[in-house]
Amino acid sequence: MAFVNWLKRHLVVIAGLCTLAYLVLPNVVVTVFSFNNPKGRFNYEWQEFSTAAWKDPCGVSGLCESLSLSLQIALWAMLGATLLGTMIAFALVRYRFRARGAVNSLIFLPMAMPEVVMAASLLTLFLNMGARLGFWTILIAHIMFCLSFVVVAVKARVMSMDPRLEQAAQDLYAGPFQTFVRVTLPIAAPGIAAGALLAFALSFDDFIITNFNAGSTVTFPMFVWGSAQRGTPVQINVIGTAMFAVAVLLVLVSMAIGNRRRRQKA
């Protein structure tokens, strides 16, 4: 009976820990197999411990080239989607114009629409325009795909802003530019940063839209998919582990900075 009562009190915590373990388990498997030395082409069974892949992460032809290309596309897609999405979000929240409701509805279409539909539509558009499939078609497709996510993130932040703060700045003789730079932008910065990071992650990770509009260009997700058909090299696990470690490190750093700021305010 005591155990049942204890289980009831801690059920939510246990469920949360189980969910977290379920989410982290694939990353643990990738990390473990990054130290494997497979005997055949496929890195699916543990053979023996080895750090050879970590010493030469670019040992597989085309891997680091595709990784560099994906990082470039993700960076530019993040910048483009963040810039356009922030302006759209401010326009939808701060201004009243004809067809505003329709624009609000259209913003959610790329998020609700299956990726394969958007990929095929973009491919048809590029072919009708006579565009050559490659870096630029991928970049345009990624910006269009990530734009909605940035708008939603920034819009939520802008809607929660207190307009009296901007009015107070204007009462203190701040011009429109000063008010935006010193008051509006810092308040909206967390939403903009969240949208930018989300756009970067979505762009770097995307396979379906990229596969339709890449032509002969090979990004990292496409390289991983192609390698899986012939045999997954250990270096892919190395790159995945390194990216996971960087993401965890960034989260820990941001948490440490936030805690430090809260202590300073207290």
CSV table of C-alpha atoms in Angstrom, one decimal:
chain,number,residue,atom,x,y,z
A,1,MET,CA,0.0,0.0,0.0
A,2,ALA,CA,2.8,2.4,0.8
A,3,PHE,CA,4.4,1.6,-2.6
A,4,VAL,CA,1.1,2.4,-4.4
A,5,ASN,CA,0.8,5.8,-2.5
A,6,TRP,CA,4.4,6.6,-3.4
A,7,LEU,CA,3.8,5.7,-7.0
A,8,LYS,CA,0.7,7.9,-7.1
A,9,ARG,CA,2.7,10.9,-5.7
A,10,HIS,CA,5.5,10.5,-8.2
A,11,LEU,CA,3.6,9.2,-11.2
A,12,VAL,CA,4.0,12.4,-13.2
A,13,VAL,CA,7.8,12.5,-12.5
A,14,ILE,CA,8.2,8.9,-13.5
A,15,ALA,CA,6.2,9.4,-16.7
A,16,GLY,CA,8.4,12.4,-17.5
A,17,LEU,CA,11.6,10.5,-16.9
A,18,CYS,CA,10.4,7.6,-19.0
A,19,THR,CA,9.5,10.0,-21.9
A,20,LEU,CA,12.8,11.7,-21.6
A,21,ALA,CA,14.6,8.3,-21.7
A,22,TYR,CA,12.6,7.3,-24.8
A,23,LEU,CA,13.6,10.5,-26.6
A,24,VAL,CA,17.3,10.3,-25.6
A,25,LEU,CA,17.7,6.6,-26.3
A,26,PRO,CA,18.3,7.0,-30.1
A,27,ASN,CA,21.1,9.5,-29.4
A,28,VAL,CA,22.6,7.1,-26.9
A,29,VAL,CA,22.6,4.3,-29.5
A,30,VAL,CA,24.2,6.7,-32.1
A,31,THR,CA,26.9,7.7,-29.5
A,32,VAL,CA,27.7,4.1,-28.6
A,33,PHE,CA,28.0,3.0,-32.3
A,34,SER,CA,30.2,5.9,-33.1
A,35,PHE,CA,32.9,3.9,-31.2
A,36,ASN,CA,32.2,0.7,-33.0
A,37,ASN,CA,34.5,-1.0,-35.5
A,38,PRO,CA,32.2,-2.9,-37.8
A,39,LYS,CA,33.5,-5.9,-39.8
A,40,GLY,CA,31.2,-5.4,-42.7
A,41,ARG,CA,29.6,-2.5,-44.5
A,42,PHE,CA,26.7,-2.0,-42.0
A,43,ASN,CA,27.2,-0.5,-38.6
A,44,TYR,CA,24.2,-2.3,-37.0
A,45,GLU,CA,25.9,-4.8,-34.7
A,46,TRP,CA,28.5,-4.1,-32.0
A,47,GLN,CA,31.9,-5.7,-32.8
A,48,GLU,CA,34.7,-4.0,-30.9
A,49,PHE,CA,35.6,-0.6,-29.4
A,50,SER,CA,37.5,1.8,-31.7
A,51,THR,CA,38.2,5.5,-31.9
A,52,ALA,CA,39.3,5.4,-35.5
A,53,ALA,CA,36.2,7.1,-36.8
A,54,TRP,CA,36.6,9.9,-34.3
A,55,LYS,CA,40.2,10.5,-35.4
A,56,ASP,CA,39.1,10.8,-39.1
A,57,PRO,CA,35.5,12.0,-39.2
A,58,CYS,CA,35.9,13.1,-42.8
A,59,GLY,CA,37.3,9.7,-43.9
A,60,VAL,CA,34.2,8.9,-46.0
A,61,SER,CA,34.3,10.7,-49.4
A,62,GLY,CA,31.7,13.4,-49.6
A,63,LEU,CA,30.5,13.4,-46.0
A,64,CYS,CA,32.1,16.6,-44.8
A,65,GLU,CA,31.3,18.3,-48.1
A,66,SER,CA,27.6,17.5,-47.7
A,67,LEU,CA,27.7,18.6,-44.0
A,68,SER,CA,29.3,21.9,-44.9
A,69,LEU,CA,26.6,22.5,-47.6
A,70,SER,CA,23.8,21.7,-45.2
A,71,LEU,CA,25.2,24.1,-42.7
A,72,GLN,CA,25.5,26.9,-45.3
A,73,ILE,CA,21.9,26.3,-46.5
A,74,ALA,CA,20.6,26.2,-42.9
A,75,LEU,CA,22.4,29.4,-42.0
A,76,TRP,CA,21.1,31.4,-45.0
A,77,ALA,CA,17.6,29.9,-44.7
A,78,MET,CA,17.6,30.9,-41.0
A,79,LEU,CA,18.6,34.5,-41.8
A,80,GLY,CA,16.1,34.8,-44.7
A,81,ALA,CA,13.2,33.2,-42.9
A,82,THR,CA,14.0,35.1,-39.7
A,83,LEU,CA,14.1,38.5,-41.4
A,84,LEU,CA,11.0,37.9,-43.5
A,85,GLY,CA,9.1,36.2,-40.7
A,86,THR,CA,9.8,38.9,-38.2
A,87,MET,CA,8.5,41.6,-40.5
A,88,ILE,CA,5.4,39.6,-41.3
A,89,ALA,CA,4.7,38.9,-37.6
A,90,PHE,CA,4.9,42.6,-36.7
A,91,ALA,CA,2.7,43.5,-39.7
A,92,LEU,CA,0.1,41.0,-38.7
A,93,VAL,CA,0.0,42.1,-35.0
A,94,ARG,CA,0.5,45.8,-35.3
A,95,TYR,CA,-1.3,46.8,-38.5
A,96,ARG,CA,-4.9,46.4,-39.8
A,97,PHE,CA,-5.1,45.9,-43.6
A,98,ARG,CA,-7.4,44.2,-46.1
A,99,ALA,CA,-7.1,40.4,-46.3
A,100,ARG,CA,-5.3,40.3,-42.9
A,101,GLY,CA,-7.4,37.3,-41.8
A,102,ALA,CA,-6.6,35.5,-45.1
A,103,VAL,CA,-2.9,36.1,-44.6
A,104,ASN,CA,-3.1,34.7,-41.0
A,105,SER,CA,-4.8,31.6,-42.3
A,106,LEU,CA,-2.3,31.2,-45.2
A,107,ILE,CA,0.7,31.4,-42.8
A,108,PHE,CA,-0.4,28.0,-41.2
A,109,LEU,CA,-0.7,26.2,-44.5
A,110,PRO,CA,3.0,25.2,-44.8
A,111,MET,CA,2.8,23.8,-41.3
A,112,ALA,CA,-0.3,21.8,-41.9
A,113,MET,CA,0.4,20.7,-45.4
A,114,PRO,CA,2.3,17.4,-45.9
A,115,GLU,CA,5.9,18.1,-46.9
A,116,VAL,CA,5.7,15.9,-50.0
A,117,VAL,CA,2.9,18.2,-51.3
A,118,MET,CA,4.9,21.3,-50.8
A,119,ALA,CA,8.0,19.7,-52.3
A,120,ALA,CA,6.2,18.6,-55.4
A,121,SER,CA,4.6,22.0,-55.8
A,122,LEU,CA,7.9,23.8,-55.5
A,123,LEU,CA,9.5,21.4,-58.0
A,124,THR,CA,6.7,22.2,-60.5
A,125,LEU,CA,7.2,25.9,-59.9
A,126,PHE,CA,11.0,25.7,-60.5
A,127,LEU,CA,10.6,23.5,-63.6
A,128,ASN,CA,8.0,25.9,-65.1
A,129,MET,CA,10.4,28.8,-64.4
A,130,GLY,CA,13.2,27.0,-66.1
A,131,ALA,CA,15.3,27.2,-62.9
A,132,ARG,CA,18.3,25.0,-62.5
A,133,LEU,CA,17.9,22.7,-59.5
A,134,GLY,CA,20.7,23.1,-56.9
A,135,PHE,CA,21.8,25.3,-54.1
A,136,TRP,CA,19.5,28.2,-54.8
A,137,THR,CA,16.4,26.2,-55.3
A,138,ILE,CA,17.0,24.3,-52.0
A,139,LEU,CA,17.6,27.6,-50.3
A,140,ILE,CA,14.4,29.2,-51.6
A,141,ALA,CA,12.4,26.1,-50.7
A,142,HIS,CA,13.8,26.0,-47.2
A,143,ILE,CA,13.0,29.7,-46.6
A,144,MET,CA,9.5,29.2,-47.7
A,145,PHE,CA,9.1,26.1,-45.5
A,146,CYS,CA,10.6,27.7,-42.4
A,147,LEU,CA,8.9,31.1,-42.8
A,148,SER,CA,5.6,30.0,-41.1
A,149,PHE,CA,7.4,28.6,-38.0
A,150,VAL,CA,9.3,31.9,-37.5
A,151,VAL,CA,6.1,33.9,-38.0
A,152,VAL,CA,4.3,31.9,-35.3
A,153,ALA,CA,7.1,32.1,-32.8
A,154,VAL,CA,7.7,35.9,-33.3
A,155,LYS,CA,4.0,36.7,-33.5
A,156,ALA,CA,3.3,35.0,-30.1
A,157,ARG,CA,6.0,37.1,-28.5
A,158,VAL,CA,4.9,40.4,-30.1
A,159,MET,CA,1.2,39.8,-29.0
A,160,SER,CA,2.3,39.4,-25.4
A,161,MET,CA,4.3,42.7,-25.4
A,162,ASP,CA,2.9,45.5,-23.2
A,163,PRO,CA,2.3,48.6,-25.5
A,164,ARG,CA,2.7,50.9,-22.6
A,165,LEU,CA,6.5,50.3,-22.6
A,166,GLU,CA,6.7,51.8,-26.1
A,167,GLN,CA,4.4,54.6,-25.2
A,168,ALA,CA,6.6,55.4,-22.2
A,169,ALA,CA,9.6,55.5,-24.5
A,170,GLN,CA,7.8,57.9,-26.8
A,171,ASP,CA,6.8,60.1,-23.8
A,172,LEU,CA,10.5,60.4,-23.1
A,173,TYR,CA,11.1,61.8,-26.6
A,174,ALA,CA,12.4,58.6,-28.2
A,175,GLY,CA,11.9,58.5,-31.9
A,176,PRO,CA,10.4,55.6,-33.8
A,177,PHE,CA,13.8,54.1,-34.6
A,178,GLN,CA,15.1,54.5,-31.0
A,179,THR,CA,11.9,53.0,-29.6
A,180,PHE,CA,12.2,50.0,-31.9
A,181,VAL,CA,15.9,49.4,-31.3
A,182,ARG,CA,15.9,50.0,-27.5
A,183,VAL,CA,12.5,48.8,-26.4
A,184,THR,CA,10.6,46.8,-29.0
A,185,LEU,CA,13.5,44.7,-30.4
A,186,PRO,CA,15.0,43.6,-27.0
A,187,ILE,CA,11.5,42.5,-25.8
A,188,ALA,CA,10.8,40.6,-29.0
A,189,ALA,CA,14.4,39.1,-29.1
A,190,PRO,CA,13.5,35.8,-27.4
A,191,GLY,CA,10.8,35.0,-29.9
A,192,ILE,CA,13.0,36.0,-32.8
A,193,ALA,CA,15.8,33.8,-31.4
A,194,ALA,CA,13.4,30.9,-30.9
A,195,GLY,CA,12.2,31.2,-34.5
A,196,ALA,CA,15.7,31.5,-35.9
A,197,LEU,CA,16.9,28.4,-34.1
A,198,LEU,CA,13.8,26.5,-35.1
A,199,ALA,CA,14.3,27.5,-38.8
A,200,PHE,CA,18.0,26.4,-38.6
A,201,ALA,CA,17.1,23.0,-37.2
A,202,LEU,CA,14.3,22.5,-39.7
A,203,SER,CA,16.4,23.5,-42.6
A,204,PHE,CA,19.4,21.4,-41.7
A,205,ASP,CA,17.2,18.3,-40.9
A,206,ASP,CA,14.9,18.5,-44.0
A,207,PHE,CA,15.1,15.6,-46.5
A,208,ILE,CA,11.8,15.5,-48.4
A,209,ILE,CA,11.7,19.0,-49.8
A,210,THR,CA,15.4,18.9,-50.4
A,211,ASN,CA,15.3,15.6,-52.2
A,212,PHE,CA,12.7,17.0,-54.6
A,213,ASN,CA,14.5,20.3,-55.4
A,214,ALA,CA,18.2,19.4,-55.1
A,215,GLY,CA,19.0,18.1,-58.5
A,216,SER,CA,22.5,16.7,-58.3
A,217,THR,CA,23.3,18.6,-55.0
A,218,VAL,CA,23.8,16.4,-52.0
A,219,THR,CA,23.1,17.7,-48.5
A,220,PHE,CA,23.9,15.9,-45.3
A,221,PRO,CA,20.4,14.2,-44.8
A,222,MET,CA,20.6,13.1,-48.5
A,223,PHE,CA,24.1,11.7,-47.9
A,224,VAL,CA,22.9,9.8,-44.9
A,225,TRP,CA,20.0,8.3,-46.8
A,226,GLY,CA,22.2,7.3,-49.7
A,227,SER,CA,24.8,5.8,-47.4
A,228,ALA,CA,22.1,3.7,-45.6
A,229,GLN,CA,21.4,1.9,-48.9
A,230,ARG,CA,25.0,0.8,-49.3
A,231,GLY,CA,26.2,0.6,-45.7
A,232,THR,CA,26.2,3.2,-43.0
A,233,PRO,CA,29.8,4.4,-42.2
A,234,VAL,CA,30.7,5.0,-38.6
A,235,GLN,CA,31.6,8.6,-39.3
A,236,ILE,CA,27.9,9.4,-39.7
A,237,ASN,CA,27.4,8.4,-36.1
A,238,VAL,CA,30.4,10.5,-35.1
A,239,ILE,CA,28.9,13.6,-36.8
A,240,GLY,CA,25.5,12.9,-35.2
A,241,THR,CA,27.1,12.5,-31.7
A,242,ALA,CA,29.1,15.7,-32.1
A,243,MET,CA,26.0,17.7,-33.2
A,244,PHE,CA,24.0,16.3,-30.2
A,245,ALA,CA,26.8,17.2,-27.9
A,246,VAL,CA,26.9,20.8,-29.3
A,247,ALA,CA,23.1,21.1,-28.9
A,248,VAL,CA,23.2,19.9,-25.3
A,249,LEU,CA,26.2,22.3,-24.5
A,250,LEU,CA,24.3,25.3,-26.0
A,251,VAL,CA,21.2,24.4,-23.8
A,252,LEU,CA,23.4,24.1,-20.7
A,253,VAL,CA,25.1,27.4,-21.4
A,254,SER,CA,21.8,29.2,-22.0
A,255,MET,CA,20.4,27.8,-18.7
A,256,ALA,CA,23.6,28.9,-16.9
A,257,ILE,CA,23.3,32.4,-18.3
A,258,GLY,CA,19.6,32.6,-17.4
A,259,ASN,CA,20.2,31.4,-13.8
A,260,ARG,CA,23.0,34.0,-13.5
A,261,ARG,CA,20.8,36.8,-14.6
A,262,ARG,CA,18.1,35.8,-12.2
A,263,ARG,CA,20.5,35.7,-9.3
A,264,GLN,CA,21.8,39.1,-10.3
A,265,LYS,CA,18.3,40.6,-10.4
A,266,ALA,CA,17.5,39.0,-7.0
